[in-house]
PDB file of C-alpha atoms in Angstrom:
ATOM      1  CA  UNK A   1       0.000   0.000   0.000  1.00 46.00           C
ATOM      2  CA  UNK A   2       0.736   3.451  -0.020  1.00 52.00           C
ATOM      3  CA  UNK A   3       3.061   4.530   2.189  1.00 53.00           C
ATOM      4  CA  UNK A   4       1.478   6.794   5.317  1.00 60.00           C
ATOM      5  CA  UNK A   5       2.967   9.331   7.486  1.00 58.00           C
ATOM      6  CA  UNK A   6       5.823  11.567   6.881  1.00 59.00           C
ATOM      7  CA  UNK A   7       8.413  10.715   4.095  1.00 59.00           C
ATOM      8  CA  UNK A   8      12.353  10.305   4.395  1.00 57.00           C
ATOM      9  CA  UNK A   9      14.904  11.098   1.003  1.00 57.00           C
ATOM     10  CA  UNK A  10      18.183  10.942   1.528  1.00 56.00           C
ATOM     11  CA  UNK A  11      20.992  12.781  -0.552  1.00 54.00           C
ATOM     12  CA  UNK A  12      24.991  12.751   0.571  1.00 53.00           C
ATOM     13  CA  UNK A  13      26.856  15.994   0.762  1.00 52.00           C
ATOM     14  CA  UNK A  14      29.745  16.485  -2.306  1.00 56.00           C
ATOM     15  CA  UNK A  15      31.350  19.238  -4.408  1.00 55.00           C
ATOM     16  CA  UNK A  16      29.431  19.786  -7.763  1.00 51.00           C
ATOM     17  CA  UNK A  17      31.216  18.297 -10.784  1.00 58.00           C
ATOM     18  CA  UNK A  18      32.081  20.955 -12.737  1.00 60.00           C
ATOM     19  CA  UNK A  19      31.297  23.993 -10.430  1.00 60.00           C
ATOM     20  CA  UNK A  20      33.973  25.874  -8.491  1.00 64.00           C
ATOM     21  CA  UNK A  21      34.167  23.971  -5.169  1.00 68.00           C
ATOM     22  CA  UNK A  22      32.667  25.957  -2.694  1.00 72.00           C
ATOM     23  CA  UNK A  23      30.058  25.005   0.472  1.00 72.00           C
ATOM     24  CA  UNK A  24      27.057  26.462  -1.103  1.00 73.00           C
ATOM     25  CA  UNK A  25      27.696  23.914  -4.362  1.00 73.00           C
ATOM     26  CA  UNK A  26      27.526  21.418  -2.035  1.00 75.00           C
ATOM     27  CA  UNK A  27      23.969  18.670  -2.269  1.00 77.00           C
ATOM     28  CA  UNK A  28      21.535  18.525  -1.723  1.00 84.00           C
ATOM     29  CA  UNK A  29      20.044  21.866  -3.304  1.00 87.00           C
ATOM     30  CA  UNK A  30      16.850  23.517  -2.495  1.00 91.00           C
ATOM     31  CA  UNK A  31      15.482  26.522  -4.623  1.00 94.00           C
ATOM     32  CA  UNK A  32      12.578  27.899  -2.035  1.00 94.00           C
ATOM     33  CA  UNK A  33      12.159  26.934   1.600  1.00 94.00           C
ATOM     34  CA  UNK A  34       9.469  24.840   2.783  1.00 94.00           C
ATOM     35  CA  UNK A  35       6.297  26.437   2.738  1.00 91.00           C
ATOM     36  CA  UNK A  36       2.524  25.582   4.033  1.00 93.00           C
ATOM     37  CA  UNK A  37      -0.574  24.866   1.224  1.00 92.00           C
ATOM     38  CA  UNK A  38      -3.714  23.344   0.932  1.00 93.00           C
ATOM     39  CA  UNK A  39      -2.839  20.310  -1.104  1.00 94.00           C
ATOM     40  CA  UNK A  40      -5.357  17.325  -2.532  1.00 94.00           C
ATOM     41  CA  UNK A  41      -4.349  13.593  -2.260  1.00 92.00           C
ATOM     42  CA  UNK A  42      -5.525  10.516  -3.542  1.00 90.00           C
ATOM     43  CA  UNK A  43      -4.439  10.730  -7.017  1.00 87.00           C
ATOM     44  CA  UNK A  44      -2.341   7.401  -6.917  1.00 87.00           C
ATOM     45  CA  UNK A  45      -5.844   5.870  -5.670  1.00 90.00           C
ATOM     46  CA  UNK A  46      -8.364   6.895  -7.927  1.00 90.00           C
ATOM     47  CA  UNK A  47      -9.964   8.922  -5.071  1.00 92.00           C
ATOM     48  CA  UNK A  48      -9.483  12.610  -4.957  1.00 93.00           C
ATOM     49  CA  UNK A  49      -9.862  13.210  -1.094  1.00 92.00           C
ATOM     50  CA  UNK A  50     -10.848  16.667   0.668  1.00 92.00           C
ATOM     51  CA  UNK A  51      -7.948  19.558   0.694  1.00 93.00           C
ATOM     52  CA  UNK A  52      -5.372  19.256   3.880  1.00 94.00           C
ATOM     53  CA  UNK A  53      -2.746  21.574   4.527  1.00 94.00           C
ATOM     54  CA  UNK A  54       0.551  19.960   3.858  1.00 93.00           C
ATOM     55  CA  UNK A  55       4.535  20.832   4.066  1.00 92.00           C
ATOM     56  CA  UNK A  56       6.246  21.288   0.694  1.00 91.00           C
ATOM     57  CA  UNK A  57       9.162  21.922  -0.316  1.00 91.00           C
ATOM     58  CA  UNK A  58      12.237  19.891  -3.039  1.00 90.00           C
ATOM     59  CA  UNK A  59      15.569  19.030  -2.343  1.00 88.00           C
ATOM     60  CA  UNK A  60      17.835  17.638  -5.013  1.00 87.00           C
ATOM     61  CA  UNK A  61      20.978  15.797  -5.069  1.00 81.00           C
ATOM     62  CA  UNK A  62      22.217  15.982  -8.828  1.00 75.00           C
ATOM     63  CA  UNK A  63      25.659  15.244 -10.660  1.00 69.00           C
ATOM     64  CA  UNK A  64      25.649  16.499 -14.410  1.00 69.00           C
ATOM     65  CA  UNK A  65      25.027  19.946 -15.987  1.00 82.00           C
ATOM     66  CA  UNK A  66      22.157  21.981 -16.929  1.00 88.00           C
ATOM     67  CA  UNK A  67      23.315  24.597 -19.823  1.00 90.00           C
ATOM     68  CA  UNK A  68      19.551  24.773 -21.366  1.00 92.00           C
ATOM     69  CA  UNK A  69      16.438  24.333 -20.792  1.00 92.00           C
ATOM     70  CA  UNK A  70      13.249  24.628 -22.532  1.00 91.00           C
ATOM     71  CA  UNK A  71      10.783  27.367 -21.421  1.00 89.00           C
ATOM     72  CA  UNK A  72       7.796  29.263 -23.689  1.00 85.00           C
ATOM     73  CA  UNK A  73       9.089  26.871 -26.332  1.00 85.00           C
ATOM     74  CA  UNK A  74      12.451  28.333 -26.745  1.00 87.00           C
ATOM     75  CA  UNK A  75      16.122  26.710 -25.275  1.00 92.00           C
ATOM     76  CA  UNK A  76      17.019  29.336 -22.385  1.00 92.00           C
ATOM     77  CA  UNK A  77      20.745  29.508 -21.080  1.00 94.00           C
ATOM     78  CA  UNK A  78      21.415  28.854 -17.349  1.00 94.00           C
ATOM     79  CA  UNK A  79      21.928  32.448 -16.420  1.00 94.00           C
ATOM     80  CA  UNK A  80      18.057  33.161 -18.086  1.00 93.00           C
ATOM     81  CA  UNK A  81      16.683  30.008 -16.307  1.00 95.00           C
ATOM     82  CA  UNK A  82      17.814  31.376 -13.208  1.00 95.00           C
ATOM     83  CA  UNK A  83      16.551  35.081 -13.298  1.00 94.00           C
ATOM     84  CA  UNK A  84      13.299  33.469 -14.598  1.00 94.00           C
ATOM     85  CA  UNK A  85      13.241  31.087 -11.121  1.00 95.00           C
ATOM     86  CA  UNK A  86      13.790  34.139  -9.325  1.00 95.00           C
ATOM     87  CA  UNK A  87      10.773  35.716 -10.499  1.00 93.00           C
ATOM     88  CA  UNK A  88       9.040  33.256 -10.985  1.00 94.00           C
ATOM     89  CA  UNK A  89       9.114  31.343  -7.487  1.00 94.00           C
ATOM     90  CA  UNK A  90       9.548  35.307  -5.534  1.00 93.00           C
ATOM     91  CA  UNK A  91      13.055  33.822  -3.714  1.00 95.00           C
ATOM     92  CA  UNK A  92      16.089  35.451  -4.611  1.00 96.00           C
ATOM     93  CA  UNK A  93      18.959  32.361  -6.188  1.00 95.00           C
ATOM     94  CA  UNK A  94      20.374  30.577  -3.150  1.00 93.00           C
ATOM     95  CA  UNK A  95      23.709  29.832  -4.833  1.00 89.00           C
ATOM     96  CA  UNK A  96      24.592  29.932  -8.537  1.00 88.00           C
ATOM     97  CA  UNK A  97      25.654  26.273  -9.258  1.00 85.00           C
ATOM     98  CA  UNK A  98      23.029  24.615 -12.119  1.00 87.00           C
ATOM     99  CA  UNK A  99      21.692  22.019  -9.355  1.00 87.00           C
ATOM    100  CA  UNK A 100      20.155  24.679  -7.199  1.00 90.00           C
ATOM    101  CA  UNK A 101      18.372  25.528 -10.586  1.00 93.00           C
ATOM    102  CA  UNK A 102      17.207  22.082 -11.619  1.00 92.00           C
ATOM    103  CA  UNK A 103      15.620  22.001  -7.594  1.00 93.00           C
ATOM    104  CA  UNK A 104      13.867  25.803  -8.692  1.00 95.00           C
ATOM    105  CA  UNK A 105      12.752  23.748 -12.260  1.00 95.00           C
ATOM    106  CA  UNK A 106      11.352  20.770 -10.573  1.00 93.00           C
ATOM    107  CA  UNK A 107       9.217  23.189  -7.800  1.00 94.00           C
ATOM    108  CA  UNK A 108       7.947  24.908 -10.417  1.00 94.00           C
ATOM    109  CA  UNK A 109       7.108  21.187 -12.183  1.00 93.00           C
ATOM    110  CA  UNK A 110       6.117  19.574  -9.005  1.00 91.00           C
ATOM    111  CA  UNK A 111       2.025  20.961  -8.641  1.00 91.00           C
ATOM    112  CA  UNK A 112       0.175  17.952  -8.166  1.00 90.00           C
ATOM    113  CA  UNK A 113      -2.951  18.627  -5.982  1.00 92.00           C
ATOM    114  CA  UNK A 114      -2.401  22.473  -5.325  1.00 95.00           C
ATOM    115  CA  UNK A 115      -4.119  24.603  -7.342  1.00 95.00           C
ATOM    116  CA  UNK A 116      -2.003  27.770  -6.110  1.00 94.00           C
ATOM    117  CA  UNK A 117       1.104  25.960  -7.852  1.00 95.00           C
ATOM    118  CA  UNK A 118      -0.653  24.328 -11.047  1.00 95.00           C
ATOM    119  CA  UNK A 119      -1.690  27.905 -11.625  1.00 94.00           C
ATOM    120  CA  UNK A 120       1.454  28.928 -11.478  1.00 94.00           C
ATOM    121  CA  UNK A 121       2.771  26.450 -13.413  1.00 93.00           C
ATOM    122  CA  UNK A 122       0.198  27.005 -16.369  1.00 92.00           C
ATOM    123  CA  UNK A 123       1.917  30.720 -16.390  1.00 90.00           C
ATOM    124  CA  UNK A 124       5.149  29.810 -16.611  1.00 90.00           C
ATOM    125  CA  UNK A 125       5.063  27.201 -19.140  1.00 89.00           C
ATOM    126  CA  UNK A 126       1.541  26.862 -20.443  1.00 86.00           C
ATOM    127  CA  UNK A 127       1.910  29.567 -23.434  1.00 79.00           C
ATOM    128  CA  UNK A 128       4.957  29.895 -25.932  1.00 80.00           C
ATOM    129  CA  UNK A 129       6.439  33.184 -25.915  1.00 77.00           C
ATOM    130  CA  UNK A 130       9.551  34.778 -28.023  1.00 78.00           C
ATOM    131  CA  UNK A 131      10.234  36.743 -24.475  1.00 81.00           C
ATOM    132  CA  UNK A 132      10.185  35.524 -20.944  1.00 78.00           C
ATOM    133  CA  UNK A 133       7.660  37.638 -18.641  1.00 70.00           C
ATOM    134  CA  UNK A 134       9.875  39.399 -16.185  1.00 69.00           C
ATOM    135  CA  UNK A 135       7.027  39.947 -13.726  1.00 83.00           C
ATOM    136  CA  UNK A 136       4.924  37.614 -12.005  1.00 88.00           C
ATOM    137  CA  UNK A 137       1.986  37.445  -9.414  1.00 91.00           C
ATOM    138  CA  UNK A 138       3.464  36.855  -5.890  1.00 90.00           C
ATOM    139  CA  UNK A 139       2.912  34.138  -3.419  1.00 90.00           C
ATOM    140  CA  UNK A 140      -0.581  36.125  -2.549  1.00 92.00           C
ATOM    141  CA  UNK A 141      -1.967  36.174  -5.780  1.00 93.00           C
ATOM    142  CA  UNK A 142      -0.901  32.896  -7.076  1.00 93.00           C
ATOM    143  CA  UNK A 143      -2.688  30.994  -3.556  1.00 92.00           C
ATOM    144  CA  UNK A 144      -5.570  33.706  -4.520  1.00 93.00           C
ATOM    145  CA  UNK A 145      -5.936  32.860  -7.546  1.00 93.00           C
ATOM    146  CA  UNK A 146      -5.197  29.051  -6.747  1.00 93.00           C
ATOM    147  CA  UNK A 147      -8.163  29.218  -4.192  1.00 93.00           C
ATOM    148  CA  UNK A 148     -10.641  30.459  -6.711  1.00 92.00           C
ATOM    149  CA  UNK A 149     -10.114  27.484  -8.690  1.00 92.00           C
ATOM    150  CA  UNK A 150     -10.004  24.894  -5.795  1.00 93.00           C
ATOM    151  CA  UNK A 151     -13.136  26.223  -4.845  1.00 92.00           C
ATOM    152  CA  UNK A 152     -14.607  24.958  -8.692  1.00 92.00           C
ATOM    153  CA  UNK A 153     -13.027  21.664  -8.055  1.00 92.00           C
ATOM    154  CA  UNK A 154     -14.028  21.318  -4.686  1.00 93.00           C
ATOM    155  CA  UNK A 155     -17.940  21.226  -5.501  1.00 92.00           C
ATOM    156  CA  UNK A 156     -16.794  18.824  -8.595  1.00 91.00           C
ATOM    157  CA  UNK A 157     -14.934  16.681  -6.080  1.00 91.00           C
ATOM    158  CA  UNK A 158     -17.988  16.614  -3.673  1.00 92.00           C
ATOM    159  CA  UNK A 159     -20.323  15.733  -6.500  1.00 91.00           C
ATOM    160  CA  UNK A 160     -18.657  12.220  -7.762  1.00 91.00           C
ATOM    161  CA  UNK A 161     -17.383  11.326  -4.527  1.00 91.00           C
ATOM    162  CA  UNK A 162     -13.608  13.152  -5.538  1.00 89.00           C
ATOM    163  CA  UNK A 163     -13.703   9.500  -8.439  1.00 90.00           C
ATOM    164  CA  UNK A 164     -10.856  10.913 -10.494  1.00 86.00           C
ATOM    165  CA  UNK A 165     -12.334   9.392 -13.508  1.00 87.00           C
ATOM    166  CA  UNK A 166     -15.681  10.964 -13.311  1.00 88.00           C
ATOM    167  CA  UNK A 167     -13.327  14.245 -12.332  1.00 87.00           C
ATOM    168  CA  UNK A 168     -11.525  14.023 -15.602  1.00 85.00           C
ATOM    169  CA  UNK A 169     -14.104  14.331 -17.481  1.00 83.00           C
ATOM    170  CA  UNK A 170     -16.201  17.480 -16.067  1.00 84.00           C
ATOM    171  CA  UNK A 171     -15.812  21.048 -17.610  1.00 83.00           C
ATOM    172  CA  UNK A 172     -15.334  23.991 -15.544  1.00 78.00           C
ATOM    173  CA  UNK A 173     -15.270  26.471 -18.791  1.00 73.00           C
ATOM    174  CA  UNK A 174     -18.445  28.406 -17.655  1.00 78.00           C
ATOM    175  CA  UNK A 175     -16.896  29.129 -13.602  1.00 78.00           C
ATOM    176  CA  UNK A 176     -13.712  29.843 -14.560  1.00 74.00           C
ATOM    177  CA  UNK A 177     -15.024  31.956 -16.847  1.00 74.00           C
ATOM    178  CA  UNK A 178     -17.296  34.084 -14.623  1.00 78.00           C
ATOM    179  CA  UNK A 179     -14.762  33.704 -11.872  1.00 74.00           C
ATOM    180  CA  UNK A 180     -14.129  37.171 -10.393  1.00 70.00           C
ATOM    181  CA  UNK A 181     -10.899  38.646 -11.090  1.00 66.00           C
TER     182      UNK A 181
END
């Protein structure tokens, strides 16, 4: 079964490969720190369950290189991807070795069952654009904007009995679309 209770990763402490050697290149890297949201489980089950409030945060323990990556369908240096994770995430670059920005990448990617952070997602890499948008809702907006849509879901959820197949295939065009701004 699914495993209940808190979780343990482990990572080991090293010098990045081809960084300077310094402490703060040292694993395991974390872009943000751990924050508090309303989060929905059950996705591994088939059952959607009611909203909790759950720790998050990612730590990564990596050995390679990041020189690109893809974002508004264009290949972005590692100096861009990192001024975009600044902006994007609202927490200033812990330490400029590629790993910490591969943890930023994969918080941004990680949204699963909070709608603050799927919306979030969906701006940063839902719509190709020749430019990168240099300024972003903050923490605020994206859990206000996050909570507007959980509340959609939530009557959804309440009406199959939170089946994720039945979920899948409901619409939510006409809310979102009268959804106060």
């Amino acid at each position: 079964g699914l495993m209940k209770g808190p979780r343990f990763y482990a990572g080991h402490t090293r010098f990045a490969t081809t960084s300077k050697a310094t402490l703060d290149g040292t694993h395991p890297h974390q872009w943000s720190p751990r924050r508090t949201l309303h989060v929905y489980g059950g996705f591994a089950t088939g059952v959607v369950g009611p909203v909790r409030r759950r720790s998050v945060e990612t730590f990564i323990c990596h050995n390679g290189d990041l020189d690109f990556f893809e974002i508004g369908g264009q290949q972005r240096d590692l100096g861009m991807v990192q001024r975009f994770l600044e902006r994007a995430t609202g927490h200033p670059m812990p330490t400029p070795v590629d790993s910490c920005a591969i943890a930023g990448l994969f918080e941004l990617l990680r949204c699963q069952g909070s709608w603050a952070l799927a919306v979030r997602y969906g701006f940063c890499f839902g719509v190709e654009r020749p430019t990168l948008p240099f300024s972003f809702p903050d923490d605020d907006e994206w859990n206000d904007i996050g909570a507007k849509c959980a509340a959609i879901f939530e009557s959804k959820r309440r009406a199959c009995g939170g089946s994720l197949e039945e979920l899948e295939g409901m619409e939510a065009r006409e809310e979102l679309a009268s959804m106060p701004s």
